[in-house]
Amino acid sequence: MARRKRTAVVGGGMAGCAAAKELLKNGREVVIYETTAGLGGRARSWHRPEIEPDVGVNLWFTSFYKIMFERIREYGLEDQLTEMSNNVIVVDNGKPAELLSDSMKSLFTFPHVKLGDRIGFLTATLKETLKRKELDLFDPLKLAKYDDGTNAAEYARKSMSQRGFDNLLRPEIESFWLWRCEDISAAHVRAMQAQIAGAKFYVFKGGMEIIAEKNAEGAEIRLENEVTDLQVSDGEVRVTARDADGTLSEEVFDDVVMATPAPVAAKLTAALPRQIVGEDTRDFLATQKYEPALSVSYLVDFSSMPSEAHIVAAGAEDPPVKTIITFPRQVRDANGRPVDKHLAFVYPGRAATRRLLKLSTEEQFAETTRLVTSLWPDFPADAEPFEIAERPWAMPVPEPGRYRKSARVIRLQHAPVVFAGDYFTSPISEAAMLSGIRAADKLLTVG
Ligand SMILES: Cc1cc2nc3c(=O)[nH]c(=O)nc-3n(C[C@H](O)[C@H](O)[C@H](O)COP(=O)(O)OP(=O)(O)OC[C@H]3O[C@@H](n4cnc5c(N)ncnc54)[C@H](O)[C@@H]3O)c2cc1C
């Protein structure tokens, strides 16, 4: 009987675990190496037993995610979903106004911009919605055609004034992804506009990592194992990893899916021969920029903040605080009785995030508590600092021209070393999974 091929997956995030599933389904043996203590990567939440549900940074997904919903059905996870309101509150100079993606009324009554901008926004959205199939937010092979070198701000100004852009489109994009519209491809914002009308928003009750964990079932999972070296010779891939005790081990595979963030993939494959990893791929990995993220969460009284809201800053400036997101949660009081609270996640602006990432947790809370009222003056003074999540490589930036490069690299990928990660498109778990499935398919086509 023929030996089953063995594949190493380096990185147990959404991309790596989606690749693992595809490989396992096709009869491969799979070993997943993951540096941290759990699967899910950036989509992994933190858990604290004092709150109900005990889940922290809980990623959203929408009704237009395709692979995600296929997996939810396959694994019978429908009861894990919680639908969230898409309540976006845009704050312009201290004045809040609601903007709901599924409500025409909220657009027409949106007070921050003139009627002409609202009509321009609506017309542009409708135009893009007609191209919904092609303007696929997750697929660089489709987006490449629309990636004409212009940035999102240039695109937006064709249909609205600067003020309209700064209050309508910019906050919708930048509050979710943290980069500047000036720095990203117009194709990204066009795809977002094409998909967003009427979309429903969900979170998993226990965190999105459940999908990564289910996808990885059947693989050998090596947690707290950081891959430190990769060698390819005589058709074999040699993987060296360091475990939590610092012990190095080496193992041989037929091939490998590199599913780490781009800088790690670039470093680990830098010494491989050019015929294994070509120049285009090297350049693609080495030039990927990232926006860092810091999520600072607080427990606040239920009545003190809007519920299930995305409170976002308008304007072109980099604000001290960019976004506040509130989720309802219950905590137990001293007598064990449940009390309704909000878990409020505060995301500082770009400059503030870079500064705060260098500080201690205590200092991060103190500084964020000081800054947060710049966006929401009524943020309760007695908010209870709860948890901080740091993501130095949070948001890969889809610069103008990036989707075209990405499509080229996807076509060039070949065994025995392939790459996967959200940086092939944008920071979206669905995009990460698509890249993982594609990378696995490249290995499977050679048998
Ligand atoms: C703050 C924030 C909010 C977000 N919100 C949403 C949202 O609401 N909805 C949504 O769909 N997406 C969201 N995203 C994006 C989503 O989290 C990512 O797109 C997705 O998780 C990326 O998956 P990945 O597998 O490509 O990379 P990662 O999740 O980064 O996975 C890579 C894995 O590789 C591991 N690794 C790194 N180096 C090594 C090594 N040497 N050896 C072994 N393992 C290694 C890492 O520990 C990690 O687990 C958000 C991202 C952030 C940062």
Short mmCIF file of C-alpha atoms and ligand atoms in Angstrom, two decimals:
data_model
loop_
_atom_site.label_atom_id
_atom_site.label_comp_id
_atom_site.label_asym_id
_atom_site.label_seq_id
_atom_site.Cartn_x
_atom_site.Cartn_y
_atom_site.Cartn_z
CA MET A 1 0.00 0.00 0.00
CA ALA A 2 1.30 3.47 -0.90
CA ARG A 3 2.56 5.57 2.00
CA ARG A 4 0.27 8.47 2.93
CA LYS A 5 1.87 11.79 2.19
CA ARG A 6 2.69 13.92 5.23
CA THR A 7 2.26 17.67 5.28
CA ALA A 8 3.43 20.13 7.91
CA VAL A 9 1.21 23.15 8.50
CA VAL A 10 3.15 25.95 10.18
CA GLY A 11 0.66 28.21 11.99
CA GLY A 12 -2.65 27.08 13.48
CA GLY A 13 -4.71 30.16 12.62
CA MET A 14 -7.80 30.25 10.39
CA ALA A 15 -5.68 29.82 7.23
CA GLY A 16 -3.55 26.95 8.54
CA CYS A 17 -6.51 25.03 9.97
CA ALA A 18 -8.54 25.47 6.77
CA ALA A 19 -5.55 24.10 4.83
CA ALA A 20 -5.31 21.19 7.26
CA LYS A 21 -8.96 20.30 6.72
CA GLU A 22 -8.55 20.26 2.95
CA LEU A 23 -5.45 18.07 3.19
CA LEU A 24 -7.01 15.65 5.68
CA LYS A 25 -10.11 15.33 3.52
CA ASN A 26 -7.85 14.25 0.70
CA GLY A 27 -6.07 11.55 2.65
CA ARG A 28 -2.98 13.39 3.86
CA GLU A 29 -1.38 13.06 7.26
CA VAL A 30 -1.12 16.52 8.74
CA VAL A 31 0.92 17.95 11.60
CA ILE A 32 0.03 21.49 12.73
CA TYR A 33 2.74 23.49 14.49
CA GLU A 34 1.43 26.39 16.53
CA THR A 35 3.52 28.72 18.70
CA THR A 36 0.76 29.64 21.13
CA ALA A 37 -1.27 27.44 23.48
CA GLY A 38 -4.37 27.22 21.22
CA LEU A 39 -5.63 27.20 17.66
CA GLY A 40 -7.29 30.15 15.95
CA GLY A 41 -4.44 32.70 15.75
CA ARG A 42 -5.74 36.25 15.57
CA ALA A 43 -9.30 34.92 15.54
CA ARG A 44 -8.81 33.32 18.96
CA SER A 45 -10.66 34.97 21.79
CA TRP A 46 -9.71 35.21 25.41
CA HIS A 47 -11.96 33.57 28.00
CA ARG A 48 -12.72 34.77 31.53
CA PRO A 49 -15.06 32.79 33.81
CA GLU A 50 -16.35 35.94 35.60
CA ILE A 51 -18.46 36.90 32.57
CA GLU A 52 -21.22 35.12 30.71
CA PRO A 53 -20.64 34.15 27.94
CA ASP A 54 -17.02 33.87 29.09
CA VAL A 55 -15.63 35.00 25.75
CA GLY A 56 -13.67 38.15 25.01
CA VAL A 57 -12.51 39.52 21.66
CA ASN A 58 -15.25 37.86 19.67
CA LEU A 59 -14.87 38.27 15.95
CA TRP A 60 -17.81 39.21 13.78
CA PHE A 61 -18.75 37.50 10.59
CA THR A 62 -21.45 38.33 8.15
CA SER A 63 -24.11 36.60 6.09
CA PHE A 64 -21.89 36.94 3.00
CA TYR A 65 -19.07 34.72 4.37
CA LYS A 66 -19.41 31.53 2.31
CA ILE A 67 -16.85 29.04 3.64
CA MET A 68 -17.73 29.99 7.22
CA PHE A 69 -21.41 29.14 6.72
CA GLU A 70 -20.55 25.88 4.93
CA ARG A 71 -18.48 24.86 7.97
CA ILE A 72 -21.18 25.98 10.41
CA ARG A 73 -23.67 23.72 8.64
CA GLU A 74 -21.20 20.86 8.31
CA TYR A 75 -20.31 20.95 12.03
CA GLY A 76 -23.87 21.67 13.17
CA LEU A 77 -22.85 24.90 14.91
CA GLU A 78 -25.99 26.90 14.13
CA ASP A 79 -26.83 27.09 17.85
CA GLN A 80 -23.45 28.75 18.49
CA LEU A 81 -24.35 31.84 16.49
CA THR A 82 -25.54 35.09 17.99
CA GLU A 83 -26.85 37.71 15.62
CA MET A 84 -25.58 41.19 16.50
CA SER A 85 -27.02 44.56 15.66
CA ASN A 86 -25.03 46.50 13.05
CA ASN A 87 -25.48 49.67 14.98
CA VAL A 88 -22.74 52.05 13.77
CA ILE A 89 -22.61 55.40 15.54
CA VAL A 90 -20.44 57.94 13.75
CA VAL A 91 -19.15 60.67 16.06
CA ASP A 92 -18.27 63.93 14.34
CA ASN A 93 -16.85 66.63 16.63
CA GLY A 94 -18.55 65.06 19.64
CA LYS A 95 -21.91 64.64 17.85
CA PRO A 96 -23.10 61.05 17.44
CA ALA A 97 -25.33 59.89 14.54
CA GLU A 98 -26.53 56.41 13.64
CA LEU A 99 -25.67 54.76 10.33
CA LEU A 100 -27.04 51.24 9.77
CA SER A 101 -25.90 49.18 6.80
CA ASP A 102 -29.35 47.63 6.34
CA SER A 103 -31.37 50.81 6.73
CA MET A 104 -31.97 53.28 3.93
CA LYS A 105 -33.76 55.48 6.43
CA SER A 106 -30.67 55.85 8.60
CA LEU A 107 -28.68 56.94 5.53
CA PHE A 108 -31.26 59.50 4.51
CA THR A 109 -31.55 60.95 7.97
CA PHE A 110 -27.78 60.87 8.61
CA PRO A 111 -27.12 64.47 9.67
CA HIS A 112 -23.32 64.73 9.28
CA VAL A 113 -23.27 65.14 5.49
CA LYS A 114 -25.25 66.93 2.78
CA LEU A 115 -27.96 65.22 0.74
CA GLY A 116 -25.73 65.19 -2.37
CA ASP A 117 -23.17 63.05 -0.52
CA ARG A 118 -25.80 60.68 0.76
CA ILE A 119 -27.12 60.24 -2.78
CA GLY A 120 -23.55 59.82 -4.09
CA PHE A 121 -22.85 57.17 -1.46
CA LEU A 122 -26.08 55.32 -2.19
CA THR A 123 -25.57 55.43 -5.97
CA ALA A 124 -21.97 54.15 -5.65
CA THR A 125 -23.13 51.38 -3.30
CA LEU A 126 -25.89 50.31 -5.67
CA LYS A 127 -23.48 50.34 -8.62
CA GLU A 128 -21.02 48.12 -6.80
CA THR A 129 -23.78 45.86 -5.47
CA LEU A 130 -24.65 44.98 -9.07
CA LYS A 131 -21.10 43.59 -9.41
CA ARG A 132 -21.36 41.66 -6.15
CA LYS A 133 -20.24 38.34 -7.64
CA GLU A 134 -17.06 39.80 -9.09
CA LEU A 135 -16.24 42.21 -6.30
CA ASP A 136 -15.53 39.36 -3.91
CA LEU A 137 -14.09 40.78 -0.71
CA PHE A 138 -12.20 37.56 0.03
CA ASP A 139 -10.79 36.58 -3.33
CA PRO A 140 -7.72 38.35 -4.76
CA LEU A 141 -8.07 36.41 -8.03
CA LYS A 142 -11.31 38.32 -8.60
CA LEU A 143 -10.25 41.62 -7.04
CA ALA A 144 -7.04 41.85 -9.11
CA LYS A 145 -9.07 43.11 -12.08
CA TYR A 146 -10.34 46.07 -10.02
CA ASP A 147 -6.99 46.86 -8.40
CA ASP A 148 -6.04 49.67 -10.79
CA GLY A 149 -3.43 51.34 -8.57
CA THR A 150 -5.83 53.91 -7.08
CA ASN A 151 -6.47 54.10 -3.38
CA ALA A 152 -9.79 54.00 -1.53
CA ALA A 153 -9.81 57.76 -0.86
CA GLU A 154 -9.33 58.59 -4.56
CA TYR A 155 -12.17 56.23 -5.43
CA ALA A 156 -14.52 57.70 -2.81
CA ARG A 157 -13.98 61.28 -3.95
CA LYS A 158 -15.47 60.43 -7.34
CA SER A 159 -18.90 60.06 -5.77
CA MET A 160 -18.83 62.36 -2.73
CA SER A 161 -17.21 65.41 -1.20
CA GLN A 162 -14.28 65.18 1.19
CA ARG A 163 -16.64 65.75 4.09
CA GLY A 164 -19.03 63.09 2.80
CA PHE A 165 -16.14 60.64 2.52
CA ASP A 166 -14.77 61.46 5.99
CA ASN A 167 -18.16 60.93 7.62
CA LEU A 168 -19.67 58.12 5.59
CA LEU A 169 -17.21 55.79 3.92
CA ARG A 170 -13.98 56.41 5.82
CA PRO A 171 -15.39 55.57 9.28
CA GLU A 172 -17.10 52.44 7.93
CA ILE A 173 -13.77 51.15 6.56
CA GLU A 174 -11.22 52.48 9.02
CA SER A 175 -13.09 51.60 12.19
CA PHE A 176 -13.17 47.93 11.21
CA TRP A 177 -9.65 47.68 9.80
CA LEU A 178 -7.72 50.52 11.45
CA TRP A 179 -5.65 51.50 8.40
CA ARG A 180 -6.04 54.75 6.44
CA CYS A 181 -8.15 54.71 3.26
CA GLU A 182 -5.29 56.57 1.55
CA ASP A 183 -3.10 53.48 2.05
CA ILE A 184 -5.37 50.76 0.68
CA SER A 185 -6.52 49.66 -2.74
CA ALA A 186 -9.76 51.07 -4.09
CA ALA A 187 -10.71 47.47 -4.86
CA HIS A 188 -11.05 46.72 -1.14
CA VAL A 189 -13.55 49.49 -0.49
CA ARG A 190 -15.47 48.71 -3.68
CA ALA A 191 -15.78 45.07 -2.61
CA MET A 192 -16.90 46.10 0.86
CA GLN A 193 -19.56 48.35 -0.61
CA ALA A 194 -20.69 45.63 -2.99
CA GLN A 195 -21.28 43.17 -0.14
CA ILE A 196 -22.43 45.23 2.81
CA ALA A 197 -25.97 46.28 1.86
CA GLY A 198 -28.43 44.16 3.81
CA ALA A 199 -25.71 42.04 5.45
CA LYS A 200 -26.40 40.44 8.82
CA PHE A 201 -23.70 40.31 11.50
CA TYR A 202 -22.94 37.38 13.82
CA VAL A 203 -20.51 36.24 16.49
CA PHE A 204 -19.92 32.75 17.88
CA LYS A 205 -21.09 32.39 21.48
CA GLY A 206 -17.79 30.74 22.45
CA GLY A 207 -15.40 32.49 20.05
CA MET A 208 -14.47 31.99 16.40
CA GLU A 209 -11.67 29.57 17.24
CA ILE A 210 -14.27 26.80 17.28
CA ILE A 211 -14.08 26.75 13.47
CA ALA A 212 -10.27 26.44 13.51
CA GLU A 213 -10.48 23.66 16.09
CA LYS A 214 -13.11 21.73 14.14
CA ASN A 215 -11.18 22.18 10.89
CA ALA A 216 -8.07 20.76 12.54
CA GLU A 217 -9.75 17.60 13.85
CA GLY A 218 -7.82 14.59 12.60
CA ALA A 219 -4.50 16.43 12.41
CA GLU A 220 -1.71 15.98 14.91
CA ILE A 221 -1.64 19.30 16.72
CA ARG A 222 1.56 20.49 18.31
CA LEU A 223 0.72 23.52 20.43
CA GLU A 224 3.44 25.67 21.97
CA ASN A 225 5.74 24.57 19.18
CA GLU A 226 7.42 27.39 17.33
CA VAL A 227 8.94 26.49 13.99
CA THR A 228 12.46 27.94 13.93
CA ASP A 229 13.90 26.53 10.72
CA LEU A 230 12.87 25.04 7.41
CA GLN A 231 15.13 23.16 4.99
CA VAL A 232 14.25 21.59 1.66
CA SER A 233 16.48 19.00 0.03
CA ASP A 234 16.03 15.85 -2.08
CA GLY A 235 12.29 16.44 -2.23
CA GLU A 236 12.00 16.46 1.56
CA VAL A 237 10.98 19.28 3.86
CA ARG A 238 12.77 19.32 7.20
CA VAL A 239 10.98 21.27 9.94
CA THR A 240 12.70 22.27 13.17
CA ALA A 241 10.53 23.37 16.08
CA ARG A 242 11.10 24.51 19.65
CA ASP A 243 8.63 23.40 22.31
CA ALA A 244 7.58 25.21 25.50
CA ASP A 245 10.58 23.77 27.39
CA GLY A 246 12.97 25.07 24.75
CA THR A 247 13.70 21.61 23.35
CA LEU A 248 14.37 21.53 19.61
CA SER A 249 13.03 18.69 17.47
CA GLU A 250 13.33 17.98 13.77
CA GLU A 251 10.95 16.12 11.50
CA VAL A 252 10.71 15.34 7.80
CA PHE A 253 7.63 15.93 5.62
CA ASP A 254 6.71 15.69 1.95
CA ASP A 255 5.61 19.31 1.85
CA VAL A 256 4.58 22.30 3.96
CA VAL A 257 1.92 25.01 4.18
CA MET A 258 3.42 28.16 5.65
CA ALA A 259 0.42 29.74 7.39
CA THR A 260 2.07 32.29 9.66
CA PRO A 261 1.90 36.08 9.23
CA ALA A 262 3.96 37.22 6.21
CA PRO A 263 7.06 38.46 8.12
CA VAL A 264 7.50 35.06 9.82
CA ALA A 265 6.96 33.20 6.53
CA ALA A 266 9.49 35.51 4.82
CA LYS A 267 12.10 34.88 7.51
CA LEU A 268 11.65 31.11 7.67
CA THR A 269 11.87 30.66 3.90
CA ALA A 270 14.58 33.27 3.19
CA ALA A 271 17.38 30.70 2.86
CA LEU A 272 15.46 28.28 0.60
CA PRO A 273 16.60 27.97 -3.03
CA ARG A 274 14.99 30.27 -5.63
CA GLN A 275 13.39 27.31 -7.45
CA ILE A 276 11.51 26.46 -4.22
CA VAL A 277 10.42 30.02 -3.37
CA GLY A 278 10.72 32.39 -6.32
CA GLU A 279 11.49 36.12 -6.35
CA ASP A 280 7.87 37.27 -6.75
CA THR A 281 6.81 35.33 -3.69
CA ARG A 282 9.77 36.54 -1.63
CA ASP A 283 9.07 40.13 -2.59
CA PHE A 284 5.35 39.69 -1.84
CA LEU A 285 6.08 38.36 1.66
CA ALA A 286 8.83 40.85 2.48
CA THR A 287 6.86 43.94 1.45
CA GLN A 288 3.64 43.14 3.34
CA LYS A 289 2.88 45.98 5.76
CA TYR A 290 0.78 45.54 8.91
CA GLU A 291 -1.21 47.91 11.09
CA PRO A 292 -0.90 46.94 14.79
CA ALA A 293 -3.96 46.72 17.04
CA LEU A 294 -4.57 47.08 20.74
CA SER A 295 -7.93 46.10 22.13
CA VAL A 296 -8.53 47.45 25.63
CA SER A 297 -11.70 46.19 27.26
CA TYR A 298 -13.73 47.40 30.21
CA LEU A 299 -16.84 46.27 32.04
CA VAL A 300 -19.34 49.12 32.15
CA ASP A 301 -22.88 49.50 33.48
CA PHE A 302 -25.46 48.33 30.99
CA SER A 303 -27.34 51.59 30.83
CA SER A 304 -24.27 53.77 30.34
CA MET A 305 -23.46 52.92 26.71
CA PRO A 306 -25.43 52.08 23.56
CA SER A 307 -25.77 48.30 23.24
CA GLU A 308 -24.08 46.20 20.51
CA ALA A 309 -22.76 49.39 19.02
CA HIS A 310 -19.75 50.24 16.92
CA ILE A 311 -18.97 53.82 17.99
CA VAL A 312 -16.53 55.27 15.47
CA ALA A 313 -14.69 58.54 14.92
CA ALA A 314 -15.41 60.57 11.78
CA GLY A 315 -12.78 62.68 10.03
CA ALA A 316 -9.46 62.32 8.26
CA GLU A 317 -7.36 62.86 11.39
CA ASP A 318 -5.84 60.00 13.32
CA PRO A 319 -7.94 60.29 16.52
CA PRO A 320 -6.75 59.32 20.03
CA VAL A 321 -9.47 56.64 20.05
CA LYS A 322 -10.83 55.22 16.83
CA THR A 323 -13.53 52.78 17.83
CA ILE A 324 -15.51 51.54 20.83
CA ILE A 325 -17.48 48.31 20.46
CA THR A 326 -19.98 47.18 23.09
CA PHE A 327 -21.20 43.63 23.70
CA PRO A 328 -23.79 42.70 26.37
CA ARG A 329 -22.42 40.43 29.11
CA GLN A 330 -23.50 39.22 32.55
CA VAL A 331 -21.32 39.21 35.63
CA ARG A 332 -22.09 37.78 39.09
CA ASP A 333 -22.39 40.22 41.98
CA ALA A 334 -21.13 39.52 45.52
CA ASN A 335 -24.29 37.44 46.19
CA GLY A 336 -23.87 35.40 43.01
CA ARG A 337 -26.74 37.18 41.25
CA PRO A 338 -26.33 37.92 37.52
CA VAL A 339 -25.92 41.61 36.66
CA ASP A 340 -26.19 42.95 33.10
CA LYS A 341 -23.08 44.80 31.93
CA HIS A 342 -21.40 45.81 28.70
CA LEU A 343 -17.99 44.65 27.69
CA ALA A 344 -16.66 47.75 25.94
CA PHE A 345 -13.67 47.25 23.63
CA VAL A 346 -11.69 50.41 23.04
CA TYR A 347 -9.35 50.64 20.03
CA PRO A 348 -6.93 53.60 20.23
CA GLY A 349 -5.97 55.43 17.03
CA ARG A 350 -2.90 54.55 14.97
CA ALA A 351 -0.31 56.75 16.71
CA ALA A 352 -1.74 56.02 20.16
CA THR A 353 -1.69 52.26 19.49
CA ARG A 354 1.98 52.33 18.50
CA ARG A 355 2.81 54.31 21.63
CA LEU A 356 0.68 52.17 23.96
CA LEU A 357 2.05 48.85 22.69
CA LYS A 358 5.35 49.71 24.37
CA LEU A 359 3.75 50.28 27.80
CA SER A 360 2.85 47.96 30.69
CA THR A 361 -0.74 46.70 31.01
CA GLU A 362 -1.37 49.09 33.88
CA GLU A 363 -0.13 52.05 31.85
CA GLN A 364 -2.14 50.93 28.81
CA PHE A 365 -5.35 50.95 30.86
CA ALA A 366 -4.52 54.29 32.51
CA GLU A 367 -3.74 55.97 29.20
CA THR A 368 -6.74 54.48 27.35
CA THR A 369 -9.07 55.52 30.19
CA ARG A 370 -7.73 59.04 29.74
CA LEU A 371 -8.13 59.00 25.94
CA VAL A 372 -11.50 57.29 25.56
CA THR A 373 -13.63 60.34 26.40
CA SER A 374 -12.23 62.05 23.27
CA LEU A 375 -14.57 59.77 21.31
CA TRP A 376 -17.35 59.15 23.84
CA PRO A 377 -17.47 61.91 26.48
CA ASP A 378 -19.95 59.91 28.59
CA PHE A 379 -17.72 56.86 28.86
CA PRO A 380 -18.26 55.94 32.53
CA ALA A 381 -15.47 57.08 34.83
CA ASP A 382 -15.93 53.95 36.94
CA ALA A 383 -15.46 51.54 34.02
CA GLU A 384 -13.70 48.44 35.30
CA PRO A 385 -10.49 47.62 33.37
CA PHE A 386 -10.88 44.02 32.22
CA GLU A 387 -8.53 42.63 29.58
CA ILE A 388 -6.06 43.72 26.93
CA ALA A 389 -5.23 41.98 23.66
CA GLU A 390 -2.13 43.08 21.77
CA ARG A 391 -1.72 42.27 18.08
CA PRO A 392 1.50 43.70 16.64
CA TRP A 393 0.75 42.10 13.21
CA ALA A 394 -2.96 42.75 13.28
CA MET A 395 -4.11 44.06 9.93
CA PRO A 396 -2.18 43.30 6.73
CA VAL A 397 -2.53 46.41 4.56
CA PRO A 398 -3.94 45.76 1.06
CA GLU A 399 -1.98 48.54 -0.64
CA PRO A 400 -2.93 49.65 -4.16
CA GLY A 401 -1.61 46.98 -6.56
CA ARG A 402 -1.43 44.35 -3.83
CA TYR A 403 -4.28 42.15 -5.12
CA ARG A 404 -2.60 41.96 -8.52
CA LYS A 405 0.64 40.82 -6.88
CA SER A 406 -1.31 38.43 -4.70
CA ALA A 407 -3.07 36.86 -7.70
CA ARG A 408 0.30 36.39 -9.40
CA VAL A 409 1.82 34.74 -6.32
CA ILE A 410 -1.21 32.44 -5.94
CA ARG A 411 -0.73 31.25 -9.52
CA LEU A 412 3.00 30.73 -8.95
CA GLN A 413 2.62 28.71 -5.74
CA HIS A 414 3.89 25.15 -6.01
CA ALA A 415 4.92 22.15 -3.92
CA PRO A 416 6.73 21.49 -1.71
CA VAL A 417 6.39 24.96 -0.03
CA VAL A 418 3.15 26.95 -0.29
CA PHE A 419 1.88 29.97 1.63
CA ALA A 420 -1.45 30.90 3.17
CA GLY A 421 -2.73 33.78 5.26
CA ASP A 422 -5.11 36.70 5.27
CA TYR A 423 -2.35 38.88 3.75
CA PHE A 424 -3.29 37.38 0.37
CA THR A 425 -6.45 39.52 0.56
CA SER A 426 -7.34 41.43 3.74
CA PRO A 427 -7.71 40.79 7.46
CA ILE A 428 -10.87 38.73 7.36
CA SER A 429 -11.15 35.20 8.69
CA GLU A 430 -13.05 34.09 5.58
CA ALA A 431 -10.22 35.36 3.35
CA ALA A 432 -7.68 33.52 5.52
CA MET A 433 -9.64 30.27 5.14
CA LEU A 434 -9.90 30.69 1.37
CA SER A 435 -6.13 31.20 1.14
CA GLY A 436 -5.57 28.03 3.20
CA ILE A 437 -7.81 25.93 1.00
CA ARG A 438 -6.09 27.28 -2.12
CA ALA A 439 -2.62 26.57 -0.74
CA ALA A 440 -3.63 23.01 0.17
CA ASP A 441 -5.09 22.47 -3.30
CA LYS A 442 -1.73 23.41 -4.83
CA LEU A 443 -0.11 20.58 -2.87
CA LEU A 444 -2.91 18.16 -3.69
CA THR A 445 -2.71 18.74 -7.44
CA VAL A 446 0.78 17.22 -7.47
CA GLY A 447 -0.58 14.09 -5.78
C1 LIG B 1 -8.22 43.25 16.29
C2 LIG B 1 -8.69 42.39 15.15
C3 LIG B 1 -10.05 42.28 14.88
C4 LIG B 1 -10.48 41.47 13.84
N1 LIG B 1 -11.82 41.36 13.61
C5 LIG B 1 -12.26 40.50 12.67
C6 LIG B 1 -13.65 40.26 12.53
O1 LIG B 1 -14.47 40.82 13.25
N2 LIG B 1 -14.04 39.37 11.57
C7 LIG B 1 -13.15 38.71 10.77
O2 LIG B 1 -13.57 37.90 9.93
N3 LIG B 1 -11.83 38.91 10.89
C8 LIG B 1 -11.37 39.78 11.83
N4 LIG B 1 -10.04 39.98 11.99
C9 LIG B 1 -9.12 39.32 11.05
C10 LIG B 1 -8.87 37.86 11.38
O3 LIG B 1 -8.59 37.70 12.75
C11 LIG B 1 -7.65 37.42 10.56
O4 LIG B 1 -7.84 37.77 9.22
C12 LIG B 1 -7.43 35.92 10.61
O5 LIG B 1 -7.57 35.44 11.92
C13 LIG B 1 -6.03 35.64 10.07
O6 LIG B 1 -5.80 34.25 10.06
P1 LIG B 1 -4.42 33.70 9.55
O7 LIG B 1 -4.48 32.24 9.73
O8 LIG B 1 -4.11 34.23 8.21
O9 LIG B 1 -3.29 34.33 10.50
P2 LIG B 1 -3.08 34.22 12.07
O10 LIG B 1 -4.36 34.24 12.77
O11 LIG B 1 -2.08 35.26 12.41
O12 LIG B 1 -2.45 32.77 12.25
C14 LIG B 1 -1.08 32.52 12.13
C15 LIG B 1 -0.69 31.55 13.23
O13 LIG B 1 0.69 31.24 13.07
C16 LIG B 1 1.25 31.10 14.35
N5 LIG B 1 2.71 31.23 14.21
C17 LIG B 1 3.41 32.36 13.94
N6 LIG B 1 4.72 32.06 13.86
C18 LIG B 1 4.83 30.72 14.03
C19 LIG B 1 5.93 29.82 14.05
N7 LIG B 1 7.19 30.23 13.84
N8 LIG B 1 5.70 28.50 14.28
C20 LIG B 1 4.44 28.05 14.51
N9 LIG B 1 3.34 28.88 14.51
C21 LIG B 1 3.55 30.18 14.27
C22 LIG B 1 0.58 32.22 15.14
O14 LIG B 1 0.67 32.00 16.52
C23 LIG B 1 -0.84 32.15 14.62
O15 LIG B 1 -1.64 31.27 15.40
C24 LIG B 1 -9.56 40.78 13.04
C25 LIG B 1 -8.20 40.88 13.30
C26 LIG B 1 -7.76 41.66 14.36
C27 LIG B 1 -6.29 41.73 14.64
#
